[in-house]
GROMACS .gro file of C-alpha atoms in nm:
model
  102
    1GLU     CA    1  -0.083   2.763  -2.267
    2ALA     CA    2   0.034   2.413  -2.366
    3ALA     CA    3   0.354   2.472  -2.170
    4ILE     CA    4   0.152   2.565  -1.861
    5GLU     CA    5  -0.060   2.251  -1.895
    6LYS     CA    6   0.254   2.039  -1.931
    7GLU     CA    7   0.405   2.203  -1.623
    8ASP     CA    8   0.083   2.148  -1.426
    9THR     CA    9   0.086   1.781  -1.526
   10GLU     CA   10   0.450   1.742  -1.422
   11ILE     CA   11   0.381   1.907  -1.085
   12ALA     CA   12   0.075   1.688  -1.030
   13GLU     CA   13   0.282   1.376  -1.103
   14ILE     CA   14   0.543   1.483  -0.849
   15LEU     CA   15   0.276   1.539  -0.585
   16MET     CA   16   0.093   1.210  -0.643
   17PRO     CA   17   0.155   0.957  -0.368
   18LYS     CA   18   0.377   0.670  -0.473
   19ALA     CA   19   0.411   0.313  -0.347
   20THR     CA   20   0.743   0.412  -0.188
   21ASP     CA   21   0.570   0.690   0.009
   22PHE     CA   22   0.324   0.439   0.150
   23GLN     CA   23   0.612   0.201   0.224
   24MET     CA   24   0.794   0.462   0.429
   25ALA     CA   25   0.484   0.517   0.641
   26MET     CA   26   0.425   0.141   0.677
   27ASP     CA   27   0.787   0.089   0.783
   28ALA     CA   28   0.756   0.362   1.043
   29TRP     CA   29   0.444   0.201   1.191
   30GLU     CA   30   0.606  -0.143   1.183
   31LYS     CA   31   0.908  -0.013   1.378
   32SER     CA   32   0.698   0.193   1.619
   33GLY     CA   33   0.606  -0.097   1.844
   34SER     CA   34   0.257   0.050   1.874
   35LYS     CA   35  -0.025  -0.189   1.951
   36ASP     CA   36  -0.219  -0.012   1.671
   37ALA     CA   37   0.056  -0.064   1.412
   38SER     CA   38  -0.123  -0.345   1.230
   39LYS     CA   39  -0.443  -0.142   1.200
   40ARG     CA   40  -0.252   0.164   1.082
   41ILE     CA   41  -0.060  -0.033   0.821
   42GLY     CA   42  -0.385  -0.189   0.702
   43SER     CA   43  -0.547   0.154   0.676
   44LEU     CA   44  -0.255   0.285   0.474
   45PHE     CA   45  -0.275  -0.013   0.241
   46PHE     CA   46  -0.649   0.026   0.186
   47GLU     CA   47  -0.601   0.398   0.117
   48GLN     CA   48  -0.327   0.305  -0.130
   49GLN     CA   49  -0.556   0.055  -0.303
   50ASP     CA   50  -0.833   0.313  -0.319
   51LEU     CA   51  -0.608   0.573  -0.479
   52HIS     CA   52  -0.484   0.321  -0.733
   53SER     CA   53  -0.835   0.207  -0.818
   54ASN     CA   54  -0.926   0.571  -0.873
   55GLY     CA   55  -0.662   0.608  -1.142
   56ILE     CA   56  -0.350   0.712  -0.951
   57GLU     CA   57  -0.110   0.466  -1.108
   58SER     CA   58   0.185   0.579  -0.894
   59ALA     CA   59   0.003   0.447  -0.585
   60LYS     CA   60  -0.013   0.091  -0.725
   61PRO     CA   61   0.088  -0.145  -0.443
   62ASP     CA   62   0.418  -0.320  -0.493
   63LEU     CA   63   0.564  -0.634  -0.340
   64ASN     CA   64   0.715  -0.441  -0.047
   65ASN     CA   65   0.375  -0.295   0.041
   66ILE     CA   66   0.217  -0.641   0.030
   67ARG     CA   67   0.493  -0.785   0.249
   68SER     CA   68   0.445  -0.512   0.509
   69VAL     CA   69   0.072  -0.569   0.531
   70LEU     CA   70   0.109  -0.946   0.552
   71ARG     CA   71   0.379  -0.914   0.821
   72SER     CA   72   0.159  -0.683   1.024
   73LEU     CA   73  -0.137  -0.918   0.994
   74SER     CA   74   0.078  -1.214   1.102
   75THR     CA   75   0.122  -1.053   1.444
   76SER     CA   76  -0.223  -0.900   1.469
   77LYS     CA   77  -0.463  -1.000   1.745
   78ASP     CA   78  -0.755  -0.930   1.510
   79LYS     CA   79  -0.973  -1.241   1.475
   80ASP     CA   80  -1.015  -1.172   1.101
   81ALA     CA   81  -0.643  -1.122   1.034
   82ASP     CA   82  -0.598  -1.458   0.864
   83ARG     CA   83  -0.894  -1.399   0.631
   84ARG     CA   84  -0.768  -1.049   0.547
   85ALA     CA   85  -0.415  -1.176   0.488
   86TRP     CA   86  -0.541  -1.444   0.248
   87SER     CA   87  -0.751  -1.187   0.063
   88ILE     CA   88  -0.450  -0.957   0.022
   89PHE     CA   89  -0.230  -1.249  -0.082
   90GLU     CA   90  -0.483  -1.352  -0.346
   91GLY     CA   91  -0.518  -0.988  -0.459
   92MET     CA   92  -0.150  -0.972  -0.553
   93LYS     CA   93  -0.236  -1.118  -0.892
   94GLY     CA   94  -0.450  -0.816  -0.967
   95TYR     CA   95  -0.140  -0.599  -0.938
   96GLY     CA   96   0.066  -0.832  -1.156
   97LEU     CA   97   0.266  -0.953  -0.856
   98GLN     CA   98   0.376  -1.303  -0.761
   99PRO     CA   99   0.492  -1.424  -0.419
  100ASP     CA  100   0.869  -1.440  -0.394
  101GLY     CA  101   0.912  -1.656  -0.086
  102GLU     CA  102   1.014  -1.377   0.153
   0.00000   0.00000   0.00000
């Protein structure tokens, strides 16, 4: 029974979304040229944050995720894009991240 529980845990860890999974989706939207790309990237990021805040450590945003969201907001026509970008930038500290100048 302990072996089954261990196997279930290992399978669950494999199936948990990871920061790199979110990054692949963000990259695809960024390259799509879609007018909705910024909104889609933002939605992915907020879903990622939600999963992480609900205990899925593998979904913790990394510097690449933050860069993608900030890049998408820099070209967004949304009137609140600058406020959202600043909020995300400030939120980096909560993930133990520091800006790296890129």
